[in-house]
Amino acid sequence: MIASCLCYLLLPAARLFRALSDAFFTCRKNAFLAKSSSPQVDGDFAMAPRGPDQEECEGLLQQWQEEGSSQALSTVSEGLLVDKGVAESSLAHLMDNPGEQDAASEDKWSSRQLSDLWAAENLEESFPEVLGEEPLPEVEGPMWAEVPVQTGPQYADCAVLPVGALAAEQWEEDPAVVAWSIAPEPVPQEEAPIWSFEGLGQLQPPPVEIPYHEILWREWEDFSTQPDAQGLVAGDGPQFQFTLMSYNILAQDLMQQSSELYLHCHPDILSWNYRFANLMQEFQHWDPDILCLQEVQEDHYWQQLEPSLRMMGFTCFYKRRTGCKTDGCAVCYKPTRFRLLCASPVEYFRPGLELLNRDNVGLVLLLQPLVPEGLGQVSVAPLCVANTHVLYNPRRGDVKLAQMAIFLAEVDKVARLSDGSHCPIILCGDLNSVPDSPLYNFIRDGELQYHGMPAWKVSGQEDFSHQLYQRKLQAPLWPGSLGITDCCQYVTSCHPKRSERPAGWAEPVIEEDISEPKPDFPRTVGTIQHCLHLTSVYTHFLPQHGRPEVTTMPLGLGMTVDYIFFSAESCKNGNRTDRRLCHDGTLKLLGRLSLLSEEILWAANGLPNPFCSSDHLCLLASFEMEVTAL
Ligand code: KL2
């Protein structure tokens, strides 16, 4: 009786809140889309429902797919591809096709960026056609160059080539590229970014021709001249430097299943072939030594990404999600810089456990840095690189924390040295949690008191309707049968025994058999911890703009959910009571690629746009590792 009364009261109230929240987001989206020059959004978006929670509704999604109601997007873009009525383009093409641009505009694009690209990969040649679903044949040269020839500007309403707006000299010295060399030179202070936030002033509907490349300028922030805790600057003594990129590249299947999130985009820029070419351009331009990707669709990985990245000199590992979603995580590294010691895929799915019934995954690699021969007899510690994509569902913070616990336990196992300390660690990926959320603070501070916390609070993803979700976190957060302590360590790893590390993927990877009964181990009351000492590459704030950094923009709402965390050391200042880390440890942060603000991205029609082909921005950081003489 009481239950049904509650149902009658609570359900309508919940629906009312949901409607209010939807109205709020529709308003935001309206404001956002009003700035869009894409013709297709007119009249469309106000009706666009918020997508069903796909993490929750596998069945619904399947039905949806079967009925073909979400196929509008794919039909449009595939249709274009098939009949070639509108040839595809790519960033390479928009920027680099000298045959189709007049000499003046080519001059304007004669940046170091372009010459890099041309010189590296023969982009002067017109691109052969991509073969859709067919496996790609063996080709000479990179596969991302295989984009059909563009017959004219295709983006009259979305991405007209903005050559007229460029000042050539601004591109002569690309500060990002200048600062990118392994022995970095200081970036001249007067090299200001070529966009200016002040210049944007009140956000106006953009002109028809949008200078995306100017708006979306990302500056290389160079910390290499700042002394570290020991007063040493980068380059003092022997060193091992490398760069790492983390990037959620937006799986095509997921995009098509949530097509209502991308109504602001011209369909052409959403086609996989267009996005693939752009993504490859980005990888090639920033040329990281380690590449951590999320939302990598399996067929795209095997047919295009892996072969292309292999040709770029990467060795790649991939872990697909469990269940029926088609994407997963990849970690690629340059074998000229690292040797693989161990590769460990991580599945969060645990049959029979409601808390862990989701299909997200991670991938942990242990890499041995290869020091250049000229450095003599020196050694560098192994580097643990961990990449994951945590559950999206904003309400299920309990699931996210449990997934994180498994991930941290795996990292602890892979990175633990015989004395119980850890080798340098980089933990990155899409954590679907915002800065200063309990999940974020747990990673940064190494401790979280969760007992009684509402599950929706854990990730801090902003959606009022989730606050009606009543689930509260109870101790213990995960059952003992998981074999993971409240310090996020495998129970078996707490014993000194170490297994042999396999040399490659084909070898069996160290797996914990959770079906075995685990020994009893003490549980804390409502607190979880980890001892990995991690700090974030990014500060989540743009001081020069007074605005938060953004790594993704669902429905025009900018937020940070992607991170690169790395091993650091505690502050020596005895007055500090919190656990935050403020010093570099054996990993010194040398620089990072700046992120953008929500306002800047609004001005470029959000994400994806013709120049950024994912709904996330890439994160990029440069590190130095201590090298010790033998
Ligand atoms: O936020 V993401 O996008 O890190 O870019 O991760 C998930 C979401 C991704 C994998 O599950 O799919 C997206 N509304 C919006 N986006 C969703 C939803 C949803 N209901 N479900 C999944 N995703």
Tab-separated table of N, CA, C and O and ligand atoms in Angstrom, residues 18 50-56 248 250 254-255 257-258 260-262 294-295 321 325 327 360 389-394 430-432 461 552 554-555 559 561-562 614-616, ligand 1:
chain	number	residue	atom	x	y	z
A	18	ARG	N	12.655	15.254	-14.529
A	18	ARG	CA	13.330	14.840	-15.763
A	18	ARG	C	12.983	15.832	-16.888
A	18	ARG	O	13.832	16.263	-17.651
A	50	ARG	N	16.405	13.227	-25.262
A	50	ARG	CA	17.682	12.746	-24.752
A	50	ARG	C	17.702	11.257	-24.976
A	50	ARG	O	16.716	10.576	-24.781
A	51	GLY	N	18.796	10.765	-25.405
A	51	GLY	CA	18.886	9.361	-25.752
A	51	GLY	C	18.601	8.485	-24.547
A	51	GLY	O	18.860	8.875	-23.421
A	52	PRO	N	18.050	7.338	-24.780
A	52	PRO	CA	17.897	6.409	-23.672
A	52	PRO	C	19.283	6.065	-23.162
A	52	PRO	O	20.247	6.152	-23.898
A	53	ASP	N	19.367	5.726	-21.938
A	53	ASP	CA	20.668	5.386	-21.388
A	53	ASP	C	21.116	4.061	-21.981
A	53	ASP	O	20.666	3.004	-21.607
A	54	GLN	N	22.037	4.154	-22.900
A	54	GLN	CA	22.405	2.941	-23.622
A	54	GLN	C	23.178	1.970	-22.753
A	54	GLN	O	23.188	0.776	-23.031
A	55	GLU	N	23.820	2.519	-21.746
A	55	GLU	CA	24.516	1.599	-20.858
A	55	GLU	C	23.471	0.738	-20.145
A	55	GLU	O	23.715	-0.390	-19.794
A	56	GLU	N	22.308	1.294	-19.904
A	56	GLU	CA	21.253	0.582	-19.189
A	56	GLU	C	20.440	-0.290	-20.121
A	56	GLU	O	19.906	-1.306	-19.745
A	248	ASN	N	39.939	9.783	-26.867
A	248	ASN	CA	38.695	9.053	-27.133
A	248	ASN	C	38.261	9.434	-28.539
A	248	ASN	O	37.882	10.579	-28.789
A	250	LEU	N	35.801	8.408	-30.503
A	250	LEU	CA	34.374	8.313	-30.850
A	250	LEU	C	34.107	7.165	-31.823
A	250	LEU	O	34.229	7.315	-33.049
A	254	LEU	N	28.870	3.736	-31.825
A	254	LEU	CA	28.269	4.471	-30.698
A	254	LEU	C	27.686	5.790	-31.181
A	254	LEU	O	26.627	6.216	-30.741
A	255	MET	N	28.389	6.425	-32.096
A	255	MET	CA	27.910	7.698	-32.623
A	255	MET	C	26.576	7.497	-33.336
A	255	MET	O	25.647	8.278	-33.157
A	257	GLN	N	24.460	5.122	-32.839
A	257	GLN	CA	23.419	4.744	-31.887
A	257	GLN	C	22.910	5.949	-31.093
A	257	GLN	O	21.811	5.937	-30.581
A	258	SER	N	23.742	6.968	-30.957
A	258	SER	CA	23.336	8.188	-30.236
A	258	SER	C	23.277	9.356	-31.206
A	258	SER	O	23.756	10.448	-30.896
A	260	GLU	N	21.239	11.431	-32.002
A	260	GLU	CA	20.610	12.682	-31.569
A	260	GLU	C	21.626	13.622	-30.904
A	260	GLU	O	21.361	14.807	-30.744
A	261	LEU	N	22.762	13.089	-30.525
A	261	LEU	CA	23.790	13.951	-29.913
A	261	LEU	C	24.589	14.722	-30.959
A	261	LEU	O	25.389	15.585	-30.611
A	262	TYR	N	24.404	14.372	-32.224
A	262	TYR	CA	25.276	14.947	-33.249
A	262	TYR	C	24.494	15.685	-34.327
A	262	TYR	O	24.970	15.857	-35.442
A	294	GLN	N	40.653	5.384	-26.761
A	294	GLN	CA	39.408	4.797	-26.269
A	294	GLN	C	38.369	4.879	-27.396
A	294	GLN	O	38.515	5.667	-28.321
A	295	GLU	N	37.315	4.082	-27.230
A	295	GLU	CA	36.246	3.998	-28.255
A	295	GLU	C	36.813	3.629	-29.627
A	295	GLU	O	36.509	4.255	-30.644
A	321	ARG	N	35.693	-4.307	-25.717
A	321	ARG	CA	34.777	-4.481	-24.606
A	321	ARG	C	34.163	-5.871	-24.639
A	321	ARG	O	34.005	-6.470	-25.704
A	325	LYS	N	28.846	-4.427	-27.440
A	325	LYS	CA	29.390	-3.157	-27.962
A	325	LYS	C	30.663	-3.474	-28.754
A	325	LYS	O	31.406	-4.391	-28.408
A	327	ASP	N	33.340	-1.537	-29.501
A	327	ASP	CA	34.556	-0.737	-29.339
A	327	ASP	C	35.386	-1.215	-28.147
A	327	ASP	O	34.959	-2.069	-27.380
A	360	ASN	N	32.761	-2.509	-19.684
A	360	ASN	CA	33.918	-1.627	-19.931
A	360	ASN	C	35.223	-2.371	-19.685
A	360	ASN	O	35.253	-3.370	-18.964
A	389	HIS	N	38.443	3.087	-20.358
A	389	HIS	CA	37.226	3.859	-20.605
A	389	HIS	C	36.186	3.333	-19.630
A	389	HIS	O	35.681	2.235	-19.777
A	390	VAL	N	35.912	4.155	-18.631
A	390	VAL	CA	35.015	3.742	-17.545
A	390	VAL	C	33.562	3.951	-17.979
A	390	VAL	O	33.264	4.762	-18.861
A	391	LEU	N	32.657	3.250	-17.337
A	391	LEU	CA	31.211	3.349	-17.606
A	391	LEU	C	30.745	4.802	-17.699
A	391	LEU	O	31.166	5.652	-16.913
A	392	TYR	N	29.843	5.052	-18.628
A	392	TYR	CA	29.300	6.407	-18.795
A	392	TYR	C	28.200	6.719	-17.773
A	392	TYR	O	28.175	7.808	-17.209
A	393	ASN	N	27.299	5.818	-17.549
A	393	ASN	CA	26.069	6.072	-16.781
A	393	ASN	C	26.295	6.975	-15.562
A	393	ASN	O	26.880	6.555	-14.564
A	394	PRO	N	25.812	8.225	-15.620
A	394	PRO	CA	26.088	9.174	-14.548
A	394	PRO	C	25.541	8.734	-13.189
A	394	PRO	O	26.039	9.165	-12.160
A	430	ASP	N	39.375	7.844	-20.508
A	430	ASP	CA	38.100	8.526	-20.338
A	430	ASP	C	37.450	7.931	-19.097
A	430	ASP	O	36.987	6.796	-19.124
A	431	LEU	N	37.460	8.704	-18.024
A	431	LEU	CA	36.969	8.174	-16.755
A	431	LEU	C	35.502	8.524	-16.517
A	431	LEU	O	34.939	8.200	-15.483
A	432	ASN	N	34.887	9.204	-17.450
A	432	ASN	CA	33.492	9.615	-17.316
A	432	ASN	C	33.199	10.175	-15.923
A	432	ASN	O	32.173	9.858	-15.310
A	461	GLN	N	29.057	14.093	-13.008
A	461	GLN	CA	28.493	14.474	-14.318
A	461	GLN	C	27.197	15.238	-14.051
A	461	GLN	O	26.344	14.768	-13.297
A	552	THR	N	35.475	17.242	-23.564
A	552	THR	CA	34.384	16.723	-24.391
A	552	THR	C	33.199	17.667	-24.286
A	552	THR	O	33.139	18.494	-23.367
A	554	PRO	N	29.314	16.968	-24.844
A	554	PRO	CA	28.033	16.379	-25.215
A	554	PRO	C	26.934	17.434	-25.180
A	554	PRO	O	26.805	18.156	-24.190
A	555	LEU	N	26.175	17.561	-26.247
A	555	LEU	CA	25.083	18.526	-26.352
A	555	LEU	C	25.519	19.951	-26.016
A	555	LEU	O	24.773	20.726	-25.425
A	559	MET	N	32.859	19.683	-20.676
A	559	MET	CA	33.356	19.161	-19.401
A	559	MET	C	34.655	18.396	-19.623
A	559	MET	O	34.998	18.037	-20.744
A	561	VAL	N	36.397	14.934	-18.842
A	561	VAL	CA	36.225	13.554	-18.372
A	561	VAL	C	37.443	12.701	-18.732
A	561	VAL	O	37.528	11.550	-18.338
A	562	ASP	N	38.372	13.292	-19.505
A	562	ASP	CA	39.565	12.558	-19.949
A	562	ASP	C	40.767	13.061	-19.153
A	562	ASP	O	40.877	14.265	-18.897
A	614	SER	N	36.488	14.002	-33.320
A	614	SER	CA	35.878	13.218	-32.255
A	614	SER	C	35.027	14.155	-31.406
A	614	SER	O	35.126	15.372	-31.550
A	615	ASP	N	34.223	13.599	-30.532
A	615	ASP	CA	33.514	14.460	-29.578
A	615	ASP	C	34.385	14.723	-28.347
A	615	ASP	O	33.934	15.333	-27.383
A	616	HIS	N	35.628	14.263	-28.390
A	616	HIS	CA	36.610	14.581	-27.349
A	616	HIS	C	37.811	15.257	-28.005
A	616	HIS	O	38.084	15.042	-29.190
B	1	KL2	O1	30.815	10.227	-22.299
B	1	KL2	V1	31.564	9.113	-23.521
B	1	KL2	O2	29.979	8.979	-24.410
B	1	KL2	O3	33.068	8.997	-22.500
B	1	KL2	O4	32.273	10.118	-24.823
B	1	KL2	O5	31.295	7.304	-23.042
B	1	KL2	C1	30.059	6.864	-23.391
B	1	KL2	C2	29.182	8.002	-23.832
B	1	KL2	C3	30.106	5.999	-24.611
B	1	KL2	C4	30.353	4.561	-24.304
B	1	KL2	O6	29.346	4.008	-23.556
B	1	KL2	O7	28.852	6.155	-25.251
B	1	KL2	C5	28.291	7.393	-24.859
B	1	KL2	N1	23.886	9.604	-23.576
B	1	KL2	C6	24.988	10.120	-24.102
B	1	KL2	N2	26.084	9.389	-24.386
B	1	KL2	C7	26.042	8.099	-24.109
B	1	KL2	C8	24.929	7.484	-23.547
B	1	KL2	C9	23.801	8.306	-23.284
B	1	KL2	N3	22.704	7.806	-22.743
B	1	KL2	N4	25.212	6.190	-23.379
B	1	KL2	C10	26.466	5.997	-23.819
B	1	KL2	N5	26.953	7.144	-24.276
